[in-house]
Amino acid sequence: MVSGPAPSSRPEAVELSVVIPAHNSARVIEATVDAFVEYLSGRTAEIIVVENGSTDSTADICARLEAGWTHPAVALHVLTSDKGMGNALRLGVEQSRGDRVLLTADDLPFGFDDLDAAAQLASETGSTPLVAIGSKAHPESAVERGVLRGVMTFGFTSLRRIVLGTRTRDPQGTFIVDGTLLRAVAPQLIEPGFLFTTELDYAVELAGVRPVELPVRLSESHRSEPSRVAFADVVKMARGLLSLRGRRHELLAAARAGRQAVDA
């Protein structure tokens, strides 16, 4: 089940859409929304929180925030999707209206390093990449990993390159994507869970778009949190790579159509 206002009910474009999946996020979601409101001050933007199968008070907190919203320049939309990060991100993208769309996490793992680095890159080069990633694998990123997490990451990276041939070092980071491109590709992204951003990266790389990886610093609060990705999730993700490769042609077609829409 998914729910939320139809895109036609809020058609006006904004500069940035921030899509935040929220699953059992009661401890962090309000602080994250407040932080984005402050950061986005002076810009036209929207925050899209997609609650997905929470068993705590996340849904109630999100409903309260939306009901009492008083920030006209930054809209807040609360949606509901089936459980799964991919399900939440896809719905948020489909309902978005931003010129660019940020796919992030409920606990702001990098603060605003990803958006700041993207803005600095645009200022220095005079252009904005179609796809940018807040990447833990960037050489200048400050990320402390435990041994187990490092081994799991290395193994999955190696599998991804062997099975899919992708070159992005960290497709599990935060994504800042051209809104037209992303909304064109999103209907073909079917992964319900953590593999969603890998699927997105695979699609755009097939179409010749090389994501630009940006340096980030892992927040102090996030470092102390245990990983939400269990070993069983990694096994599922590894199996899912073969499924992605089997859908190569449809993902390529969707990404090419998105590029054409951007260029039109």
PDB file of C-alpha atoms in Angstrom:
ATOM      1  CA  MET A   1       0.000   0.000   0.000  1.00  0.00           C
ATOM      2  CA  VAL A   2       1.167   3.510  -0.771  1.00  0.00           C
ATOM      3  CA  SER A   3      -0.497   6.772  -0.045  1.00  0.00           C
ATOM      4  CA  GLY A   4       0.076  10.473  -0.580  1.00  0.00           C
ATOM      5  CA  PRO A   5      -1.155  13.393  -2.632  1.00  0.00           C
ATOM      6  CA  ALA A   6      -1.116  12.967  -6.401  1.00  0.00           C
ATOM      7  CA  PRO A   7       1.666  14.860  -8.195  1.00  0.00           C
ATOM      8  CA  SER A   8      -0.905  17.003 -10.013  1.00  0.00           C
ATOM      9  CA  SER A   9      -2.107  18.412  -6.675  1.00  0.00           C
ATOM     10  CA  ARG A  10       1.228  20.238  -6.185  1.00  0.00           C
ATOM     11  CA  PRO A  11       2.720  20.841  -9.645  1.00  0.00           C
ATOM     12  CA  GLU A  12       4.838  23.935  -8.973  1.00  0.00           C
ATOM     13  CA  ALA A  13       8.526  23.160  -9.399  1.00  0.00           C
ATOM     14  CA  VAL A  14      10.952  23.790  -6.547  1.00  0.00           C
ATOM     15  CA  GLU A  15      14.720  24.016  -6.469  1.00  0.00           C
ATOM     16  CA  LEU A  16      15.263  20.890  -4.373  1.00  0.00           C
ATOM     17  CA  SER A  17      13.241  17.904  -3.197  1.00  0.00           C
ATOM     18  CA  VAL A  18      14.590  16.069  -0.150  1.00  0.00           C
ATOM     19  CA  VAL A  19      13.347  12.467   0.079  1.00  0.00           C
ATOM     20  CA  ILE A  20      13.721  10.829   3.496  1.00  0.00           C
ATOM     21  CA  PRO A  21      12.669   7.199   4.108  1.00  0.00           C
ATOM     22  CA  ALA A  22      11.489   6.837   7.694  1.00  0.00           C
ATOM     23  CA  HIS A  23      11.309   3.380   9.263  1.00  0.00           C
ATOM     24  CA  ASN A  24      11.233   3.261  13.071  1.00  0.00           C
ATOM     25  CA  SER A  25      12.695   6.762  12.999  1.00  0.00           C
ATOM     26  CA  ALA A  26      10.921   8.237  16.017  1.00  0.00           C
ATOM     27  CA  ARG A  27      14.196   9.087  17.745  1.00  0.00           C
ATOM     28  CA  VAL A  28      15.635  11.158  14.881  1.00  0.00           C
ATOM     29  CA  ILE A  29      13.053  12.201  12.305  1.00  0.00           C
ATOM     30  CA  GLU A  30      11.879  15.461  13.912  1.00  0.00           C
ATOM     31  CA  ALA A  31      15.436  16.704  14.457  1.00  0.00           C
ATOM     32  CA  THR A  32      16.335  15.816  10.871  1.00  0.00           C
ATOM     33  CA  VAL A  33      13.329  17.681   9.440  1.00  0.00           C
ATOM     34  CA  ASP A  34      14.116  20.705  11.620  1.00  0.00           C
ATOM     35  CA  ALA A  35      17.747  20.658  10.462  1.00  0.00           C
ATOM     36  CA  PHE A  36      16.688  20.654   6.816  1.00  0.00           C
ATOM     37  CA  VAL A  37      14.283  23.547   7.363  1.00  0.00           C
ATOM     38  CA  GLU A  38      17.115  25.636   8.795  1.00  0.00           C
ATOM     39  CA  TYR A  39      19.590  24.594   6.106  1.00  0.00           C
ATOM     40  CA  LEU A  40      17.152  25.276   3.244  1.00  0.00           C
ATOM     41  CA  SER A  41      16.158  28.721   4.507  1.00  0.00           C
ATOM     42  CA  GLY A  42      15.936  31.151   1.602  1.00  0.00           C
ATOM     43  CA  ARG A  43      15.428  28.437  -1.008  1.00  0.00           C
ATOM     44  CA  THR A  44      12.273  26.984  -2.523  1.00  0.00           C
ATOM     45  CA  ALA A  45      12.300  23.344  -1.526  1.00  0.00           C
ATOM     46  CA  GLU A  46      10.224  20.463  -0.261  1.00  0.00           C
ATOM     47  CA  ILE A  47      10.849  17.741   2.275  1.00  0.00           C
ATOM     48  CA  ILE A  48       9.178  14.422   1.502  1.00  0.00           C
ATOM     49  CA  VAL A  49       9.143  11.979   4.410  1.00  0.00           C
ATOM     50  CA  VAL A  50       8.041   8.483   3.460  1.00  0.00           C
ATOM     51  CA  GLU A  51       7.066   6.381   6.465  1.00  0.00           C
ATOM     52  CA  ASN A  52       7.391   2.693   5.605  1.00  0.00           C
ATOM     53  CA  GLY A  53       6.163   0.040   7.980  1.00  0.00           C
ATOM     54  CA  SER A  54       7.282   1.550  11.276  1.00  0.00           C
ATOM     55  CA  THR A  55       6.265  -0.131  14.516  1.00  0.00           C
ATOM     56  CA  ASP A  56       7.130   2.817  16.753  1.00  0.00           C
ATOM     57  CA  SER A  57       5.648   6.335  16.836  1.00  0.00           C
ATOM     58  CA  THR A  58       7.230   7.517  13.562  1.00  0.00           C
ATOM     59  CA  ALA A  59       3.900   7.833  11.747  1.00  0.00           C
ATOM     60  CA  ASP A  60       2.365   9.872  14.577  1.00  0.00           C
ATOM     61  CA  ILE A  61       5.348  12.224  14.751  1.00  0.00           C
ATOM     62  CA  CYS A  62       5.292  12.776  10.984  1.00  0.00           C
ATOM     63  CA  ALA A  63       1.550  13.452  11.008  1.00  0.00           C
ATOM     64  CA  ARG A  64       2.002  16.000  13.809  1.00  0.00           C
ATOM     65  CA  LEU A  65       4.807  17.753  11.955  1.00  0.00           C
ATOM     66  CA  GLU A  66       2.775  17.977   8.753  1.00  0.00           C
ATOM     67  CA  ALA A  67      -0.361  19.198  10.542  1.00  0.00           C
ATOM     68  CA  GLY A  68       1.519  21.983  12.315  1.00  0.00           C
ATOM     69  CA  TRP A  69       3.780  23.026   9.460  1.00  0.00           C
ATOM     70  CA  THR A  70       4.457  26.782   9.277  1.00  0.00           C
ATOM     71  CA  HIS A  71       7.273  27.122   6.721  1.00  0.00           C
ATOM     72  CA  PRO A  72       5.786  28.339   3.422  1.00  0.00           C
ATOM     73  CA  ALA A  73       9.040  28.345   1.433  1.00  0.00           C
ATOM     74  CA  VAL A  74       9.900  24.775   2.406  1.00  0.00           C
ATOM     75  CA  ALA A  75       6.951  22.413   2.033  1.00  0.00           C
ATOM     76  CA  LEU A  76       6.572  19.189   4.010  1.00  0.00           C
ATOM     77  CA  HIS A  77       4.795  16.154   2.582  1.00  0.00           C
ATOM     78  CA  VAL A  78       4.333  12.923   4.527  1.00  0.00           C
ATOM     79  CA  LEU A  79       3.683   9.778   2.503  1.00  0.00           C
ATOM     80  CA  THR A  80       3.275   6.106   3.359  1.00  0.00           C
ATOM     81  CA  SER A  81       4.748   3.192   1.435  1.00  0.00           C
ATOM     82  CA  ASP A  82       5.227  -0.516   1.891  1.00  0.00           C
ATOM     83  CA  LYS A  83       8.132  -1.442   4.153  1.00  0.00           C
ATOM     84  CA  GLY A  84      11.533  -1.099   2.539  1.00  0.00           C
ATOM     85  CA  MET A  85      13.947   1.725   1.801  1.00  0.00           C
ATOM     86  CA  GLY A  86      13.598   1.228  -1.941  1.00  0.00           C
ATOM     87  CA  ASN A  87       9.818   1.354  -1.792  1.00  0.00           C
ATOM     88  CA  ALA A  88       9.996   4.592   0.184  1.00  0.00           C
ATOM     89  CA  LEU A  89      12.568   6.244  -2.073  1.00  0.00           C
ATOM     90  CA  ARG A  90      10.700   5.324  -5.258  1.00  0.00           C
ATOM     91  CA  LEU A  91       7.413   6.768  -3.996  1.00  0.00           C
ATOM     92  CA  GLY A  92       9.145   9.925  -2.796  1.00  0.00           C
ATOM     93  CA  VAL A  93      10.827  10.401  -6.168  1.00  0.00           C
ATOM     94  CA  GLU A  94       7.601   9.853  -8.085  1.00  0.00           C
ATOM     95  CA  GLN A  95       5.842  12.453  -5.948  1.00  0.00           C
ATOM     96  CA  SER A  96       8.710  14.955  -6.080  1.00  0.00           C
ATOM     97  CA  ARG A  97       8.807  18.178  -8.108  1.00  0.00           C
ATOM     98  CA  GLY A  98      12.336  19.422  -7.525  1.00  0.00           C
ATOM     99  CA  ASP A  99      14.762  20.482 -10.219  1.00  0.00           C
ATOM    100  CA  ARG A 100      17.116  18.296  -8.223  1.00  0.00           C
ATOM    101  CA  VAL A 101      16.294  15.505  -5.792  1.00  0.00           C
ATOM    102  CA  LEU A 102      18.295  14.478  -2.730  1.00  0.00           C
ATOM    103  CA  LEU A 103      17.910  10.887  -1.566  1.00  0.00           C
ATOM    104  CA  THR A 104      19.123  10.804   2.013  1.00  0.00           C
ATOM    105  CA  ALA A 105      18.657   8.975   5.308  1.00  0.00           C
ATOM    106  CA  ASP A 106      16.559   9.703   8.370  1.00  0.00           C
ATOM    107  CA  ASP A 107      19.583  10.340  10.618  1.00  0.00           C
ATOM    108  CA  LEU A 108      21.607  12.682   8.340  1.00  0.00           C
ATOM    109  CA  PRO A 109      24.727  10.478   8.305  1.00  0.00           C
ATOM    110  CA  PHE A 110      26.857  13.144   6.569  1.00  0.00           C
ATOM    111  CA  GLY A 111      25.176  16.259   7.877  1.00  0.00           C
ATOM    112  CA  PHE A 112      25.015  18.544   4.834  1.00  0.00           C
ATOM    113  CA  ASP A 113      28.461  17.709   3.470  1.00  0.00           C
ATOM    114  CA  ASP A 114      26.918  16.208   0.327  1.00  0.00           C
ATOM    115  CA  LEU A 115      24.882  19.309  -0.549  1.00  0.00           C
ATOM    116  CA  ASP A 116      27.740  21.642   0.365  1.00  0.00           C
ATOM    117  CA  ALA A 117      30.206  19.692  -1.790  1.00  0.00           C
ATOM    118  CA  ALA A 118      27.755  19.672  -4.712  1.00  0.00           C
ATOM    119  CA  ALA A 119      27.316  23.444  -4.443  1.00  0.00           C
ATOM    120  CA  GLN A 120      31.084  23.982  -4.285  1.00  0.00           C
ATOM    121  CA  LEU A 121      31.589  21.771  -7.342  1.00  0.00           C
ATOM    122  CA  ALA A 122      28.965  23.710  -9.296  1.00  0.00           C
ATOM    123  CA  SER A 123      30.627  26.999  -8.299  1.00  0.00           C
ATOM    124  CA  GLU A 124      34.072  25.805  -9.356  1.00  0.00           C
ATOM    125  CA  THR A 125      33.084  24.172 -12.649  1.00  0.00           C
ATOM    126  CA  GLY A 126      30.066  26.238 -13.656  1.00  0.00           C
ATOM    127  CA  SER A 127      28.006  23.091 -14.174  1.00  0.00           C
ATOM    128  CA  THR A 128      26.050  20.612 -12.112  1.00  0.00           C
ATOM    129  CA  PRO A 129      26.466  16.852 -12.620  1.00  0.00           C
ATOM    130  CA  LEU A 130      23.352  14.860 -13.483  1.00  0.00           C
ATOM    131  CA  VAL A 131      24.147  12.496 -10.615  1.00  0.00           C
ATOM    132  CA  ALA A 132      26.284  13.164  -7.551  1.00  0.00           C
ATOM    133  CA  ILE A 133      26.822  10.857  -4.585  1.00  0.00           C
ATOM    134  CA  GLY A 134      27.848  11.610  -1.027  1.00  0.00           C
ATOM    135  CA  SER A 135      30.425   8.846  -1.038  1.00  0.00           C
ATOM    136  CA  LYS A 136      32.052   7.125   1.902  1.00  0.00           C
ATOM    137  CA  ALA A 137      34.590   5.720  -0.580  1.00  0.00           C
ATOM    138  CA  HIS A 138      35.858   9.114  -1.755  1.00  0.00           C
ATOM    139  CA  PRO A 139      39.583   9.443  -0.907  1.00  0.00           C
ATOM    140  CA  GLU A 140      38.898  12.651   1.041  1.00  0.00           C
ATOM    141  CA  SER A 141      35.955  11.276   3.023  1.00  0.00           C
ATOM    142  CA  ALA A 142      36.363  10.928   6.791  1.00  0.00           C
ATOM    143  CA  VAL A 143      34.731   7.627   7.624  1.00  0.00           C
ATOM    144  CA  GLU A 144      35.668   5.241  10.398  1.00  0.00           C
ATOM    145  CA  ARG A 145      34.633   1.671   9.673  1.00  0.00           C
ATOM    146  CA  GLY A 146      34.843  -1.428  11.808  1.00  0.00           C
ATOM    147  CA  VAL A 147      36.669  -4.457  10.442  1.00  0.00           C
ATOM    148  CA  LEU A 148      33.483  -6.426   9.738  1.00  0.00           C
ATOM    149  CA  ARG A 149      31.810  -3.537   7.929  1.00  0.00           C
ATOM    150  CA  GLY A 150      34.969  -2.922   5.911  1.00  0.00           C
ATOM    151  CA  VAL A 151      35.129  -6.568   4.834  1.00  0.00           C
ATOM    152  CA  MET A 152      31.454  -6.603   3.879  1.00  0.00           C
ATOM    153  CA  THR A 153      31.855  -3.378   1.898  1.00  0.00           C
ATOM    154  CA  PHE A 154      34.923  -4.643   0.038  1.00  0.00           C
ATOM    155  CA  GLY A 155      33.200  -7.916  -0.808  1.00  0.00           C
ATOM    156  CA  PHE A 156      30.078  -6.252  -2.120  1.00  0.00           C
ATOM    157  CA  THR A 157      32.087  -3.708  -4.119  1.00  0.00           C
ATOM    158  CA  SER A 158      34.055  -6.497  -5.768  1.00  0.00           C
ATOM    159  CA  LEU A 159      30.900  -8.468  -6.584  1.00  0.00           C
ATOM    160  CA  ARG A 160      29.226  -5.381  -8.016  1.00  0.00           C
ATOM    161  CA  ARG A 161      32.104  -4.702 -10.375  1.00  0.00           C
ATOM    162  CA  ILE A 162      32.271  -8.330 -11.493  1.00  0.00           C
ATOM    163  CA  VAL A 163      28.539  -8.837 -12.005  1.00  0.00           C
ATOM    164  CA  LEU A 164      27.417  -5.390 -13.172  1.00  0.00           C
ATOM    165  CA  GLY A 165      30.618  -3.749 -14.341  1.00  0.00           C
ATOM    166  CA  THR A 166      29.790  -0.502 -12.520  1.00  0.00           C
ATOM    167  CA  ARG A 167      32.619   1.806 -11.519  1.00  0.00           C
ATOM    168  CA  THR A 168      31.020   3.915  -8.790  1.00  0.00           C
ATOM    169  CA  ARG A 169      32.822   3.160  -5.547  1.00  0.00           C
ATOM    170  CA  ASP A 170      29.918   3.795  -3.157  1.00  0.00           C
ATOM    171  CA  PRO A 171      26.399   3.451  -4.600  1.00  0.00           C
ATOM    172  CA  GLN A 172      25.064   3.197  -1.034  1.00  0.00           C
ATOM    173  CA  GLY A 173      25.658   6.872  -0.274  1.00  0.00           C
ATOM    174  CA  THR A 174      23.298   9.817  -0.539  1.00  0.00           C
ATOM    175  CA  PHE A 175      22.266  10.758  -4.093  1.00  0.00           C
ATOM    176  CA  ILE A 176      21.705  14.217  -5.591  1.00  0.00           C
ATOM    177  CA  VAL A 177      20.101  13.687  -8.998  1.00  0.00           C
ATOM    178  CA  ASP A 178      18.616  15.805 -11.763  1.00  0.00           C
ATOM    179  CA  GLY A 179      14.871  15.623 -11.089  1.00  0.00           C
ATOM    180  CA  THR A 180      13.833  15.053 -14.710  1.00  0.00           C
ATOM    181  CA  LEU A 181      16.284  12.185 -15.115  1.00  0.00           C
ATOM    182  CA  LEU A 182      15.384  10.581 -11.801  1.00  0.00           C
ATOM    183  CA  ARG A 183      11.624  10.744 -12.289  1.00  0.00           C
ATOM    184  CA  ALA A 184      12.021   9.155 -15.727  1.00  0.00           C
ATOM    185  CA  VAL A 185      14.090   6.274 -14.370  1.00  0.00           C
ATOM    186  CA  ALA A 186      12.221   5.696 -11.086  1.00  0.00           C
ATOM    187  CA  PRO A 187       9.267   3.656 -12.466  1.00  0.00           C
ATOM    188  CA  GLN A 188      11.728   1.002 -13.667  1.00  0.00           C
ATOM    189  CA  LEU A 189      13.507   0.777 -10.310  1.00  0.00           C
ATOM    190  CA  ILE A 190      11.832  -2.149  -8.579  1.00  0.00           C
ATOM    191  CA  GLU A 191      14.222  -3.044  -5.760  1.00  0.00           C
ATOM    192  CA  PRO A 192      12.282  -2.730  -2.466  1.00  0.00           C
ATOM    193  CA  GLY A 193      15.213  -2.460  -0.081  1.00  0.00           C
ATOM    194  CA  PHE A 194      18.855  -1.409   0.258  1.00  0.00           C
ATOM    195  CA  LEU A 195      19.702  -2.366  -3.338  1.00  0.00           C
ATOM    196  CA  PHE A 196      17.603   0.512  -4.718  1.00  0.00           C
ATOM    197  CA  THR A 197      20.467   3.000  -5.041  1.00  0.00           C
ATOM    198  CA  THR A 198      22.705   0.346  -6.599  1.00  0.00           C
ATOM    199  CA  GLU A 199      19.934  -0.237  -9.141  1.00  0.00           C
ATOM    200  CA  LEU A 200      19.784   3.517  -9.802  1.00  0.00           C
ATOM    201  CA  ASP A 201      23.547   3.741 -10.200  1.00  0.00           C
ATOM    202  CA  TYR A 202      23.554   0.763 -12.589  1.00  0.00           C
ATOM    203  CA  ALA A 203      20.822   2.317 -14.737  1.00  0.00           C
ATOM    204  CA  VAL A 204      22.538   5.680 -15.148  1.00  0.00           C
ATOM    205  CA  GLU A 205      25.965   4.150 -15.725  1.00  0.00           C
ATOM    206  CA  LEU A 206      24.477   1.996 -18.494  1.00  0.00           C
ATOM    207  CA  ALA A 207      23.302   5.210 -20.171  1.00  0.00           C
ATOM    208  CA  GLY A 208      26.778   6.720 -20.000  1.00  0.00           C
ATOM    209  CA  VAL A 209      26.243   8.890 -16.907  1.00  0.00           C
ATOM    210  CA  ARG A 210      29.172   8.567 -14.523  1.00  0.00           C
ATOM    211  CA  PRO A 211      28.095   9.730 -11.068  1.00  0.00           C
ATOM    212  CA  VAL A 212      30.405  12.245  -9.404  1.00  0.00           C
ATOM    213  CA  GLU A 213      31.359  11.049  -5.933  1.00  0.00           C
ATOM    214  CA  LEU A 214      31.651  13.770  -3.305  1.00  0.00           C
ATOM    215  CA  PRO A 215      33.686  13.722  -0.072  1.00  0.00           C
ATOM    216  CA  VAL A 216      31.728  13.463   3.178  1.00  0.00           C
ATOM    217  CA  ARG A 217      32.348  13.114   6.893  1.00  0.00           C
ATOM    218  CA  LEU A 218      30.413  10.532   8.857  1.00  0.00           C
ATOM    219  CA  SER A 219      28.603  12.293  11.682  1.00  0.00           C
ATOM    220  CA  GLU A 220      29.665  11.575  15.245  1.00  0.00           C
ATOM    221  CA  SER A 221      26.212  10.316  16.198  1.00  0.00           C
ATOM    222  CA  HIS A 222      26.098   7.998  13.196  1.00  0.00           C
ATOM    223  CA  ARG A 223      29.470   6.461  14.016  1.00  0.00           C
ATOM    224  CA  SER A 224      28.123   5.157  17.306  1.00  0.00           C
ATOM    225  CA  GLU A 225      25.102   3.553  15.683  1.00  0.00           C
ATOM    226  CA  PRO A 226      25.253  -0.102  14.648  1.00  0.00           C
ATOM    227  CA  SER A 227      24.791  -0.752  10.950  1.00  0.00           C
ATOM    228  CA  ARG A 228      21.187  -1.293   9.900  1.00  0.00           C
ATOM    229  CA  VAL A 229      22.380  -3.631   7.151  1.00  0.00           C
ATOM    230  CA  ALA A 230      22.565  -7.178   8.487  1.00  0.00           C
ATOM    231  CA  PHE A 231      24.670  -9.934   6.953  1.00  0.00           C
ATOM    232  CA  ALA A 232      21.476 -11.467   5.578  1.00  0.00           C
ATOM    233  CA  ASP A 233      20.808  -8.178   3.750  1.00  0.00           C
ATOM    234  CA  VAL A 234      24.226  -8.381   2.104  1.00  0.00           C
ATOM    235  CA  VAL A 235      23.503 -11.923   0.937  1.00  0.00           C
ATOM    236  CA  LYS A 236      20.189 -10.754  -0.540  1.00  0.00           C
ATOM    237  CA  MET A 237      21.919  -7.817  -2.188  1.00  0.00           C
ATOM    238  CA  ALA A 238      24.542 -10.107  -3.720  1.00  0.00           C
ATOM    239  CA  ARG A 239      21.834 -12.328  -5.167  1.00  0.00           C
ATOM    240  CA  GLY A 240      20.007  -9.241  -6.360  1.00  0.00           C
ATOM    241  CA  LEU A 241      22.960  -8.188  -8.502  1.00  0.00           C
ATOM    242  CA  LEU A 242      22.247 -11.078 -10.837  1.00  0.00           C
ATOM    243  CA  SER A 243      18.624  -9.986 -11.062  1.00  0.00           C
ATOM    244  CA  LEU A 244      19.729  -6.457 -11.939  1.00  0.00           C
ATOM    245  CA  ARG A 245      21.960  -7.735 -14.704  1.00  0.00           C
ATOM    246  CA  GLY A 246      19.002  -9.623 -16.126  1.00  0.00           C
ATOM    247  CA  ARG A 247      17.064  -6.331 -16.363  1.00  0.00           C
ATOM    248  CA  ARG A 248      19.882  -4.516 -18.136  1.00  0.00           C
ATOM    249  CA  HIS A 249      17.957  -3.607 -21.274  1.00  0.00           C
ATOM    250  CA  GLU A 250      14.922  -2.098 -19.551  1.00  0.00           C
ATOM    251  CA  LEU A 251      17.083  -0.102 -17.141  1.00  0.00           C
ATOM    252  CA  LEU A 252      19.190   1.175 -20.035  1.00  0.00           C
ATOM    253  CA  ALA A 253      16.068   2.201 -21.969  1.00  0.00           C
ATOM    254  CA  ALA A 254      14.657   4.088 -18.977  1.00  0.00           C
ATOM    255  CA  ALA A 255      17.932   5.911 -18.293  1.00  0.00           C
ATOM    256  CA  ARG A 256      18.362   6.845 -21.954  1.00  0.00           C
ATOM    257  CA  ALA A 257      14.818   8.230 -22.019  1.00  0.00           C
ATOM    258  CA  GLY A 258      15.650  10.253 -18.925  1.00  0.00           C
ATOM    259  CA  ARG A 259      18.779  11.694 -20.523  1.00  0.00           C
ATOM    260  CA  GLN A 260      16.801  12.648 -23.606  1.00  0.00           C
ATOM    261  CA  ALA A 261      14.211  14.379 -21.421  1.00  0.00           C
ATOM    262  CA  VAL A 262      16.954  16.357 -19.679  1.00  0.00           C
ATOM    263  CA  ASP A 263      18.454  17.419 -23.012  1.00  0.00           C
ATOM    264  CA  ALA A 264      15.091  18.356 -24.554  1.00  0.00           C
TER     265      ALA A 264
END
